[in-house]
Coordinates of C-alpha atoms in Angstrom, one line a residue:
M1 CA -40.5 -27.7 33.5
G2 CA -38.8 -24.1 33.5
I3 CA -35.7 -22.2 33.3
C4 CA -34.9 -22.0 37.1
S5 CA -32.5 -25.1 36.9
T6 CA -30.6 -24.1 33.5
R7 CA -27.0 -23.3 33.7
E8 CA -27.6 -20.0 32.7
R9 CA -29.6 -18.8 35.7
E10 CA -27.0 -20.8 38.1
L11 CA -24.2 -18.8 36.4
W12 CA -25.0 -15.6 37.9
A13 CA -27.3 -14.6 41.0
Q14 CA -27.9 -11.2 39.7
F15 CA -30.4 -12.9 37.1
D16 CA -33.0 -13.8 39.9
A17 CA -32.4 -10.6 41.7
L18 CA -33.2 -8.6 38.5
Q19 CA -36.4 -10.3 37.9
L20 CA -37.3 -10.3 41.5
G21 CA -36.6 -6.0 41.2
S22 CA -38.9 -6.1 38.4
G23 CA -42.0 -7.2 40.4
W24 CA -41.8 -11.0 40.2
D25 CA -41.9 -13.3 43.1
E26 CA -39.5 -15.9 44.5
E27 CA -42.0 -18.6 43.3
D28 CA -42.1 -17.3 39.7
I29 CA -38.5 -17.5 38.9
C30 CA -39.1 -21.5 39.2
K31 CA -42.1 -21.4 37.0
P32 CA -42.2 -21.9 33.0
Q33 CA -41.0 -18.4 31.8
I34 CA -42.9 -17.2 28.5
L35 CA -41.8 -14.2 26.4
V36 CA -44.9 -12.3 25.5
E37 CA -44.1 -9.8 22.7
D38 CA -46.6 -7.2 20.8
V39 CA -46.2 -4.2 18.8
F40 CA -48.5 -2.1 21.2
G41 CA -48.2 1.7 20.7
D42 CA -50.1 4.7 19.6
S43 CA -48.9 4.0 15.8
H44 CA -52.3 2.9 14.3
P45 CA -55.3 1.3 15.0
G46 CA -53.5 -2.1 14.4
S47 CA -51.6 -1.8 17.3
V48 CA -53.5 0.6 19.8
H49 CA -55.5 -2.2 21.5
L50 CA -52.7 -4.8 21.5
N51 CA -52.0 -4.3 25.3
Q52 CA -55.5 -5.5 26.0
L53 CA -54.8 -8.9 24.2
S54 CA -51.4 -9.3 26.0
E55 CA -53.1 -8.7 29.0
H56 CA -55.3 -11.8 28.2
I57 CA -52.6 -13.9 26.9
C58 CA -50.7 -13.3 30.3
R59 CA -53.9 -14.5 32.3
G60 CA -53.8 -17.6 30.3
I61 CA -50.2 -18.4 31.1
Y62 CA -50.8 -17.6 34.7
E63 CA -53.8 -20.0 34.7
K64 CA -51.6 -22.6 33.4
G65 CA -48.8 -22.1 36.0
G66 CA -46.4 -19.7 33.9
V67 CA -45.1 -16.5 34.2
P68 CA -45.2 -14.2 31.4
G69 CA -42.6 -11.2 30.5
R70 CA -44.0 -8.6 28.6
F71 CA -42.0 -6.8 25.7
H72 CA -42.9 -4.3 23.4
T73 CA -41.9 -3.1 19.7
T74 CA -43.9 -1.1 17.9
D75 CA -44.6 -1.1 14.2
L76 CA -45.4 1.6 11.4
C77 CA -48.3 2.1 9.3
D78 CA -48.0 1.9 5.6
G79 CA -51.1 4.4 5.6
C80 CA -49.4 6.8 7.4
A81 CA -46.2 6.8 5.2
Q82 CA -48.3 7.3 2.0
G83 CA -46.8 10.0 -0.1
H84 CA -43.3 10.7 1.5
D85 CA -40.0 9.3 2.1
G86 CA -41.3 7.4 5.4
M87 CA -42.6 4.7 2.9
N88 CA -39.0 3.7 2.0
L89 CA -38.7 2.5 5.8
I90 CA -41.7 0.4 5.7
L91 CA -40.2 -3.0 4.3
A92 CA -37.3 -2.4 6.5
S93 CA -39.1 -2.2 9.4
R94 CA -40.1 -5.9 8.8
E95 CA -36.4 -6.8 9.6
A96 CA -36.0 -4.6 12.4
I97 CA -39.2 -6.1 14.4
C98 CA -37.9 -9.5 13.7
D99 CA -34.4 -8.6 14.8
M100 CA -36.0 -6.8 18.0
V101 CA -38.0 -9.9 18.9
E102 CA -34.7 -12.0 18.3
L103 CA -32.9 -9.9 20.6
H104 CA -35.5 -9.8 23.5
A105 CA -35.8 -13.9 23.1
G106 CA -32.1 -14.4 23.2
F107 CA -30.7 -12.6 26.0
V108 CA -32.1 -14.6 28.4
P109 CA -33.9 -18.3 28.2
W110 CA -37.6 -18.5 27.8
D111 CA -39.8 -21.8 27.7
G112 CA -42.1 -20.3 25.4
L113 CA -43.1 -17.2 23.1
V114 CA -46.4 -15.5 22.0
L115 CA -46.1 -13.1 19.7
C116 CA -49.2 -10.3 18.7
S117 CA -49.8 -7.9 16.1
S118 CA -52.4 -7.2 13.4
C119 CA -50.2 -5.6 10.4
D120 CA -48.7 -5.6 6.8
K121 CA -45.2 -5.9 8.3
S122 CA -45.2 -6.6 12.0
I123 CA -47.2 -10.1 11.1
P124 CA -44.3 -11.2 8.9
A125 CA -41.8 -10.1 11.2
H126 CA -43.3 -11.8 14.2
L127 CA -43.6 -15.0 11.9
K128 CA -39.9 -14.6 10.6
A129 CA -39.2 -14.2 14.3
I130 CA -40.9 -17.5 15.5
A131 CA -39.1 -19.2 12.5
R132 CA -35.6 -18.0 13.5
I133 CA -35.6 -18.4 17.1
N134 CA -37.4 -21.9 17.2
V135 CA -38.7 -22.2 20.9
P136 CA -42.3 -23.3 21.4
S137 CA -44.4 -20.4 19.5
I138 CA -47.9 -19.2 19.0
F139 CA -48.8 -16.1 17.1
V140 CA -52.0 -14.2 18.3
P141 CA -53.8 -11.9 15.3
G142 CA -55.0 -8.3 16.3
G143 CA -58.1 -8.8 14.3
S144 CA -60.1 -6.7 12.1
M145 CA -61.5 -2.8 12.3
R146 CA -65.1 -2.3 12.0
P147 CA -66.7 -1.2 8.4
G148 CA -67.3 2.3 7.7
P149 CA -70.3 4.0 6.3
N150 CA -71.9 2.2 3.8
Q151 CA -69.6 -1.0 4.1
T152 CA -66.6 1.3 3.1
T153 CA -63.1 0.9 4.0
S154 CA -60.3 3.4 4.9
L155 CA -59.2 3.5 0.9
V156 CA -62.1 6.0 0.3
A157 CA -58.9 8.2 1.1
G158 CA -58.0 7.4 -2.4
S159 CA -60.7 9.3 -4.1
I160 CA -60.7 12.0 -1.4
S161 CA -57.0 12.5 -1.9
L162 CA -57.0 12.6 -5.7
R163 CA -59.8 15.3 -5.6
Q164 CA -58.1 17.3 -2.9
K165 CA -54.8 17.4 -5.6
Q166 CA -57.0 18.1 -8.5
K167 CA -59.2 20.9 -7.1
D168 CA -62.3 18.9 -8.3
G169 CA -64.8 20.2 -6.4
I170 CA -64.3 18.1 -3.0
S171 CA -65.9 20.2 0.1
P172 CA -64.2 20.6 3.6
D173 CA -67.3 18.7 5.0
E174 CA -66.3 15.4 2.7
I175 CA -62.8 15.4 3.8
R176 CA -63.7 16.0 7.4
D177 CA -66.5 12.8 7.1
Y178 CA -64.0 10.9 5.8
K179 CA -61.3 11.4 8.6
L180 CA -64.0 10.8 11.2
T181 CA -65.2 7.7 9.6
G182 CA -62.7 5.7 7.5
C183 CA -61.2 4.0 10.6
P184 CA -63.8 3.5 12.9
S185 CA -62.3 1.4 15.6
A186 CA -59.1 -0.5 16.3
G187 CA -57.8 -3.4 14.2
A188 CA -56.5 -4.1 10.7
C189 CA -58.1 -2.4 7.7
T190 CA -61.1 -4.1 6.7
F191 CA -60.2 -5.1 3.2
L192 CA -58.1 -8.2 2.2
G193 CA -55.0 -6.0 2.2
T194 CA -51.6 -7.3 3.3
A195 CA -52.5 -7.1 7.0
S196 CA -55.7 -9.3 6.6
T197 CA -53.9 -11.6 4.5
M198 CA -50.8 -12.2 6.6
Q199 CA -53.3 -12.8 9.5
C200 CA -54.8 -15.4 7.5
M201 CA -51.3 -16.9 6.5
A202 CA -50.2 -17.3 10.2
E203 CA -53.6 -19.3 10.7
A204 CA -52.9 -21.2 7.7
L205 CA -49.4 -22.0 8.4
G206 CA -50.6 -23.6 11.6
L207 CA -49.1 -21.0 13.7
A208 CA -52.4 -19.1 15.0
L209 CA -55.3 -20.8 16.6
P210 CA -58.2 -22.3 14.5
G211 CA -60.4 -19.2 13.6
S212 CA -58.3 -16.5 15.1
A213 CA -57.3 -14.7 11.9
L214 CA -59.5 -11.4 11.3
V215 CA -62.0 -11.6 14.7
P216 CA -63.7 -8.1 14.5
A217 CA -61.4 -6.3 16.8
T218 CA -64.3 -5.0 19.0
M219 CA -65.7 -8.0 19.9
R220 CA -65.3 -10.4 22.8
D221 CA -64.1 -13.4 20.8
I222 CA -60.6 -11.9 20.2
L223 CA -59.9 -11.7 24.0
S224 CA -61.0 -15.2 24.1
Y225 CA -58.5 -16.3 21.5
A226 CA -55.9 -14.3 23.4
R227 CA -56.7 -16.1 26.7
K228 CA -56.6 -19.3 24.9
A229 CA -53.3 -18.6 23.2
G230 CA -51.8 -18.1 26.8
R231 CA -52.9 -21.8 27.9
V232 CA -51.8 -23.5 24.7
I233 CA -48.3 -21.8 24.8
M234 CA -48.2 -23.8 28.1
Q235 CA -49.0 -27.2 26.4
L236 CA -46.5 -26.4 23.5
A237 CA -44.1 -25.7 25.8
E238 CA -44.3 -28.8 27.9
K239 CA -44.7 -31.1 24.9
K240 CA -41.8 -29.3 23.0
I241 CA -43.5 -28.4 20.0
L242 CA -41.3 -26.4 18.0
P243 CA -42.0 -24.1 15.2
S244 CA -39.7 -26.3 13.0
D245 CA -42.3 -29.3 13.4
I246 CA -45.1 -27.0 12.3
L247 CA -43.5 -24.9 9.3
T248 CA -42.7 -27.7 6.9
E249 CA -42.7 -27.2 3.2
S250 CA -46.3 -28.7 3.2
A251 CA -47.4 -26.0 5.8
F252 CA -45.9 -23.3 3.5
R253 CA -47.8 -25.3 0.5
N254 CA -51.1 -25.1 2.5
A255 CA -50.7 -21.3 3.1
I256 CA -50.0 -20.6 -0.6
I257 CA -53.4 -22.7 -1.4
V258 CA -55.4 -20.5 1.1
H259 CA -53.8 -17.4 -0.5
S260 CA -54.7 -18.2 -3.9
A261 CA -58.4 -19.0 -2.9
I262 CA -59.0 -15.9 -1.0
G263 CA -57.3 -13.6 -3.3
G264 CA -54.6 -12.3 -1.1
S265 CA -52.0 -9.8 -1.1
T266 CA -49.0 -9.8 -3.6
N267 CA -47.2 -8.9 -0.6
A268 CA -47.4 -12.5 0.4
T269 CA -45.4 -13.4 -2.2
I270 CA -42.2 -11.6 -0.5
H271 CA -43.2 -12.5 3.0
L272 CA -43.7 -16.3 3.0
P273 CA -40.5 -16.9 1.2
S274 CA -38.8 -14.9 3.7
I275 CA -40.3 -16.6 6.7
A276 CA -39.6 -20.1 5.0
R277 CA -35.7 -18.9 4.6
E278 CA -35.4 -18.9 8.1
L279 CA -35.9 -22.6 8.2
G280 CA -33.7 -23.1 5.2
I281 CA -36.8 -23.7 2.9
T282 CA -36.8 -22.4 -0.5
L283 CA -40.4 -21.2 -2.0
D284 CA -39.8 -20.7 -5.5
P285 CA -42.1 -18.1 -7.3
E286 CA -42.9 -21.0 -9.6
L287 CA -44.8 -22.5 -6.5
F288 CA -47.2 -19.5 -6.5
D289 CA -47.6 -19.8 -9.9
E290 CA -48.3 -23.7 -10.1
I291 CA -50.8 -23.2 -7.1
N292 CA -52.5 -20.5 -8.8
H293 CA -53.4 -22.5 -11.7
I294 CA -55.4 -25.2 -10.1
I295 CA -56.9 -23.7 -6.9
P296 CA -60.5 -22.2 -7.4
H297 CA -60.9 -18.4 -6.1
I298 CA -63.6 -18.7 -3.4
G299 CA -63.1 -15.6 -1.7
N300 CA -65.3 -12.9 -2.5
I301 CA -63.5 -10.1 -0.4
N302 CA -62.6 -6.5 -1.3
P303 CA -60.5 -5.5 -3.3
S304 CA -60.8 -8.8 -5.7
G305 CA -64.5 -9.3 -4.5
E306 CA -67.4 -7.4 -2.7
H307 CA -67.5 -8.0 0.9
L308 CA -65.2 -7.0 4.0
T309 CA -62.9 -9.1 6.1
E310 CA -65.5 -8.9 9.2
A311 CA -68.1 -10.6 6.7
F312 CA -65.2 -13.1 5.8
W313 CA -65.0 -14.0 9.4
F314 CA -68.6 -14.5 10.1
A315 CA -68.9 -16.6 7.1
G316 CA -66.2 -19.1 8.7
G317 CA -62.9 -17.4 7.8
V318 CA -59.8 -19.6 7.1
P319 CA -61.2 -22.9 8.4
A320 CA -64.5 -22.5 6.2
V321 CA -61.8 -21.8 3.2
Q322 CA -59.6 -24.9 4.4
S323 CA -63.0 -27.0 4.7
E324 CA -64.0 -26.3 1.2
L325 CA -60.5 -27.2 -0.1
R326 CA -59.9 -30.4 1.9
A327 CA -59.1 -32.2 -1.3
Y328 CA -56.1 -29.9 -2.0
L329 CA -54.3 -29.5 1.4
D330 CA -52.2 -31.5 3.5
L331 CA -54.3 -32.3 6.5
D332 CA -51.6 -34.3 8.2
V333 CA -49.5 -31.3 9.2
M334 CA -48.9 -30.1 12.7
T335 CA -50.4 -26.8 14.1
V336 CA -50.0 -25.0 17.6
T337 CA -53.0 -26.8 18.8
G338 CA -50.9 -30.1 19.1
H339 CA -53.2 -31.7 16.7
T340 CA -53.3 -31.8 12.7
L341 CA -55.0 -29.7 10.6
G342 CA -57.6 -32.3 9.7
E343 CA -58.3 -32.6 13.6
N344 CA -58.8 -29.0 13.7
L345 CA -61.2 -29.0 11.0
E346 CA -63.1 -31.8 12.7
E347 CA -63.1 -30.1 16.0
I348 CA -64.2 -26.6 15.1
E349 CA -67.3 -28.1 12.9
K350 CA -68.4 -29.7 16.1
S351 CA -67.8 -26.6 18.4
G352 CA -70.6 -24.6 16.9
F353 CA -68.3 -21.9 15.7
Y354 CA -70.0 -21.6 12.1
R355 CA -73.2 -21.6 13.3
R356 CA -72.9 -19.0 15.5
N357 CA -70.8 -16.8 13.3
E358 CA -73.1 -17.3 10.6
G359 CA -75.9 -15.8 12.7
Y360 CA -73.8 -12.2 12.7
L361 CA -73.4 -12.6 9.0
H362 CA -77.0 -12.7 8.6
N363 CA -77.4 -9.3 10.3
Y364 CA -75.9 -8.2 7.1
C365 CA -78.8 -10.0 5.2
L366 CA -75.6 -12.0 3.7
Q367 CA -75.3 -15.9 3.5
K368 CA -72.2 -17.9 3.8
E369 CA -72.1 -18.8 0.1
Q370 CA -72.0 -15.1 -0.9
V371 CA -68.7 -14.5 1.0
I372 CA -67.2 -18.2 0.5
L373 CA -68.3 -19.6 -2.7
P374 CA -68.4 -23.4 -2.9
A375 CA -65.3 -24.6 -4.7
D376 CA -67.6 -26.0 -7.4
E377 CA -69.1 -22.4 -8.0
A378 CA -66.0 -20.5 -8.2
A379 CA -65.9 -18.6 -11.8
E380 CA -61.9 -18.3 -11.6
T381 CA -59.0 -20.2 -10.9
G382 CA -56.3 -18.7 -8.5
S383 CA -55.8 -14.8 -8.1
I384 CA -52.3 -14.1 -8.8
A385 CA -49.6 -14.8 -11.5
I386 CA -45.8 -14.9 -11.6
L387 CA -44.8 -13.3 -15.3
K388 CA -41.4 -13.4 -16.9
G389 CA -40.0 -12.5 -20.2
N390 CA -37.1 -9.9 -21.0
L391 CA -38.6 -7.2 -18.7
A392 CA -38.4 -9.6 -15.7
P393 CA -36.1 -12.5 -16.1
E394 CA -36.4 -13.7 -12.4
G395 CA -39.9 -12.8 -12.5
A396 CA -42.9 -10.3 -11.6
V397 CA -46.4 -10.4 -9.9
V398 CA -49.6 -9.5 -10.4
K399 CA -52.8 -9.7 -8.7
Y400 CA -55.1 -10.8 -11.5
S401 CA -58.3 -11.2 -9.5
A402 CA -58.3 -7.4 -8.8
C403 CA -58.0 -6.6 -12.7
E404 CA -60.6 -6.4 -15.1
K405 CA -60.5 -9.1 -17.8
D406 CA -60.0 -6.5 -20.6
M407 CA -56.9 -5.3 -18.9
R408 CA -55.3 -8.8 -18.3
S409 CA -53.4 -8.2 -21.6
L410 CA -52.0 -4.9 -23.2
C411 CA -49.5 -3.9 -25.6
G412 CA -49.0 -0.3 -25.0
T413 CA -46.2 2.5 -24.9
A414 CA -44.1 2.9 -22.0
R415 CA -44.0 6.3 -19.9
V416 CA -41.0 5.8 -17.9
Y417 CA -40.4 7.7 -14.1
D418 CA -37.6 7.0 -11.8
S419 CA -39.7 7.3 -8.9
E420 CA -43.1 7.1 -7.7
E421 CA -43.4 10.8 -6.8
D422 CA -42.8 11.7 -10.3
A423 CA -45.2 9.3 -11.6
H424 CA -48.1 10.2 -9.2
S425 CA -47.6 13.9 -10.2
A426 CA -47.8 13.1 -13.9
V427 CA -51.2 11.0 -13.0
V428 CA -52.7 14.0 -11.1
K429 CA -51.6 16.6 -13.7
G430 CA -53.2 14.7 -16.6
D431 CA -49.6 13.9 -18.6
V432 CA -50.3 10.2 -18.6
N433 CA -53.1 8.9 -21.2
P434 CA -55.3 6.1 -21.7
G435 CA -53.5 3.0 -23.3
E436 CA -50.1 3.7 -21.9
I437 CA -48.0 1.6 -19.5
L438 CA -46.6 3.6 -16.7
V439 CA -43.3 2.2 -15.5
I440 CA -41.8 3.1 -12.1
R441 CA -38.3 2.0 -11.4
Y442 CA -35.7 2.1 -8.7
E443 CA -38.3 1.6 -6.2
G444 CA -37.1 -2.3 -5.5
P445 CA -35.7 -3.3 -2.3
R446 CA -31.9 -2.2 -3.3
G447 CA -33.5 0.9 -5.1
S448 CA -35.1 2.5 -2.1
G449 CA -36.5 0.1 0.3
M450 CA -39.4 -1.6 -1.9
P451 CA -42.2 1.4 -1.0
E452 CA -45.5 0.5 -2.3
M453 CA -47.4 2.4 -5.0
L454 CA -50.8 2.6 -3.4
M455 CA -51.1 6.4 -4.0
T456 CA -50.5 5.8 -7.7
T457 CA -52.4 3.0 -8.2
E458 CA -55.3 4.8 -6.4
A459 CA -54.9 8.1 -8.5
I460 CA -55.3 5.8 -11.8
V461 CA -58.4 3.9 -10.7
C462 CA -60.0 7.1 -9.4
D463 CA -59.4 9.0 -12.5
H464 CA -62.4 8.0 -14.9
R465 CA -60.2 9.0 -17.7
L466 CA -57.4 6.4 -16.9
N467 CA -59.3 3.8 -15.0
G468 CA -59.2 0.3 -16.7
K469 CA -57.0 2.0 -19.3
V470 CA -53.5 2.5 -17.9
S471 CA -51.3 -0.3 -16.7
L472 CA -48.4 0.1 -14.0
V473 CA -45.1 -2.0 -14.0
T474 CA -42.8 -1.2 -11.2
D475 CA -40.0 -2.9 -9.2
G476 CA -41.8 -1.6 -6.3
R477 CA -44.5 -3.4 -4.5
F478 CA -48.4 -2.6 -3.9
S479 CA -50.7 -2.5 -1.4
G480 CA -52.6 -5.4 -0.7
A481 CA -55.5 -3.2 -1.4
T482 CA -54.2 -2.4 -4.7
R483 CA -56.7 -2.6 -7.6
G484 CA -56.4 -2.5 -11.5
A485 CA -53.6 -3.8 -14.0
A486 CA -50.5 -3.6 -11.6
I487 CA -47.7 -5.5 -12.2
G488 CA -44.9 -5.3 -9.5
H489 CA -41.8 -6.8 -8.0
V490 CA -40.1 -6.9 -11.2
S491 CA -36.8 -8.5 -10.9
P492 CA -34.0 -8.1 -11.1
E493 CA -34.5 -4.6 -10.1
A494 CA -33.4 -1.4 -12.0
A495 CA -30.9 -0.7 -9.1
A496 CA -29.3 -4.0 -9.5
G497 CA -29.1 -3.7 -13.2
G498 CA -32.1 -5.3 -14.4
P499 CA -33.8 -5.0 -17.6
L500 CA -36.4 -2.4 -16.1
A501 CA -33.1 0.2 -15.9
Y502 CA -32.8 0.3 -19.8
I503 CA -36.0 1.1 -21.4
H504 CA -37.2 4.4 -22.8
T505 CA -40.5 6.4 -22.8
G506 CA -41.6 5.3 -26.2
D507 CA -40.6 1.9 -26.0
I508 CA -43.5 -1.0 -26.4
I509 CA -44.2 -3.1 -23.6
S510 CA -46.4 -6.3 -23.7
Y511 CA -47.9 -8.5 -20.9
D512 CA -50.3 -11.2 -21.0
I513 CA -51.6 -12.8 -17.7
E514 CA -52.8 -16.0 -19.3
S515 CA -49.4 -16.6 -20.9
R516 CA -47.6 -15.5 -18.0
S517 CA -45.3 -13.3 -20.0
L518 CA -43.9 -9.5 -19.7
N519 CA -41.8 -8.2 -22.5
V520 CA -40.4 -5.1 -24.1
V521 CA -41.6 -5.7 -27.9
G522 CA -40.7 -2.3 -29.4
I523 CA -38.1 0.0 -29.4
D524 CA -38.6 4.0 -29.6
G525 CA -42.2 3.0 -30.9
K526 CA -41.1 0.3 -33.3
L527 CA -42.5 -3.1 -32.9
M528 CA -40.2 -5.9 -33.1
D529 CA -40.1 -9.6 -31.3
A530 CA -39.3 -10.0 -27.7
E531 CA -35.8 -11.6 -28.6
E532 CA -34.5 -8.8 -30.7
A533 CA -35.9 -6.3 -28.2
G534 CA -33.9 -8.0 -25.5
R535 CA -30.6 -7.7 -27.3
V536 CA -31.3 -3.9 -27.9
L537 CA -31.7 -3.8 -23.9
E538 CA -28.6 -5.5 -23.7
E539 CA -26.7 -3.0 -26.1
R540 CA -28.3 -0.3 -24.1
K541 CA -26.8 -1.6 -20.8
K542 CA -23.4 -1.5 -21.9
S543 CA -23.4 2.4 -22.2
W544 CA -26.2 3.1 -19.7
K545 CA -25.2 4.6 -16.3
L546 CA -27.7 3.6 -13.5
K547 CA -29.1 6.2 -11.2
E548 CA -27.1 6.8 -8.3
P549 CA -28.9 6.4 -5.0
P550 CA -29.1 9.2 -2.7
K551 CA -26.6 9.1 0.4
R552 CA -28.5 7.1 3.3
K553 CA -27.5 5.9 6.7
G554 CA -29.0 4.2 9.5
I555 CA -31.3 1.0 8.6
L556 CA -32.5 2.3 5.3
K557 CA -28.8 2.2 4.2
R558 CA -28.3 -1.2 5.7
Y559 CA -31.4 -2.3 4.1
T560 CA -30.9 -0.9 0.6
E561 CA -27.4 -2.4 0.5
Q562 CA -28.0 -5.8 1.6
A563 CA -31.5 -6.9 0.8
L564 CA -32.4 -9.5 -1.8
S565 CA -34.4 -9.7 -4.8
A566 CA -38.3 -9.5 -4.4
M567 CA -38.4 -13.2 -5.5
Q568 CA -36.3 -14.1 -2.9
G569 CA -38.2 -12.6 -0.1
A570 CA -36.7 -9.2 -0.2
G571 CA -35.0 -10.1 3.3
Y572 CA -31.4 -9.8 4.2

């Protein structure tokens, strides 16, 4: 096995000379060669430690007779991009990272691929790349950050930021204390945001080792998983098990089941279809809704529940959820272990994984059942819903598991803004009133790159006057940590001429999560049925001029001009 006898190497002797000039040995060039790529860099805590994981991946590859080639494409952090135009680049970075891995994997032949990342856009970028490149591959999650003081997360920033802007009696010491404790270690933020969700999705798809999602980034276990991944990629290369053997329609359905059960980020409804698209598989939004109608919500994990991701891993993590949901899953799907999901679950049970980790959970005076509920004790079915109606003909997404029950339906007056910045400013100034439905448009993939609205949703839930009394509807997206009545991904988006572009402040919007509906039901304060209101929107469309996008260049220009609907994954 190996690429030393391939036609590509024989075509040009400089190929060998260049590798030898990079520090390889003559024997190395005749061994299996594995591309090891991470998003290591100083960009944020989710990436700063990944060079250590890649080092251990490489050791595992060497152990089994292969040679690793290390590459890096540093990712971006949504948290650093809050409140300014940098947020417009975040989703586009998914495509850029995926493209860079494709370039690295394609300019020379490799026998296998190991990718390592922790966070929101780098994980789906890596999973897209694995699907696109389709050589034997394994994904290594970068794990979880340690909890903040009193089991808090980095999203204490929401309250801190609002009070800073409102001059509401916050002291410099409180701000400093948060800055020193909000992100106490490397790893992904310790709530079930998009980063943590996508680590779980990588494992649920069968592309990451069982139990490897959300390992505390400061524990020895994460290095052990990385070393094992290096050994396993050699087995995958030898057996020629391809991602297309693993990423089947059944595997994606399994992943959506896990997503529903844990209360995962709404961004997975963008990322999973985009990954599937690389393999010619279509994941319709209706599939998410179908699954969320039947799967018990058993993950008691922040923001839909009480506990943090570290506790979730101690409680058994993704394998414990899969074991609890055996009756719903296809246990015959292939995984990167070379075994089926069912075989993996039997093996991890025998290994003592649950027993050892539950002991860590006891350090917090918690029992497994408090973090991962038995399926028959779940109080709720599913966690997200796809809403449709005259305001969202193609669909919209809401995470109802993070929304109070009395806000799961509402008929309210629309207050419309053409950017998140304007809407956020209105919340901070007190211009938004209880009972209103805040509309933010032109923030979809074509509009501005589909930034997340976390700064605004946090401003709402941290304002005692508005919390639990104001809903938000947008063609943008949300952080996985978003709480409250937040309806996003409205499609078609405003910039593409969707109905959201034609509503006015003073129109009346109605949504109902149970009936999966999102409609305009009143025009200029006058109630009417949804069909009549829809006709008014169509009439407005005839004389309405869409907002002109600003002049753009580079990757944001390419992305906003080519991006698909959010309901299709918002990729190219």
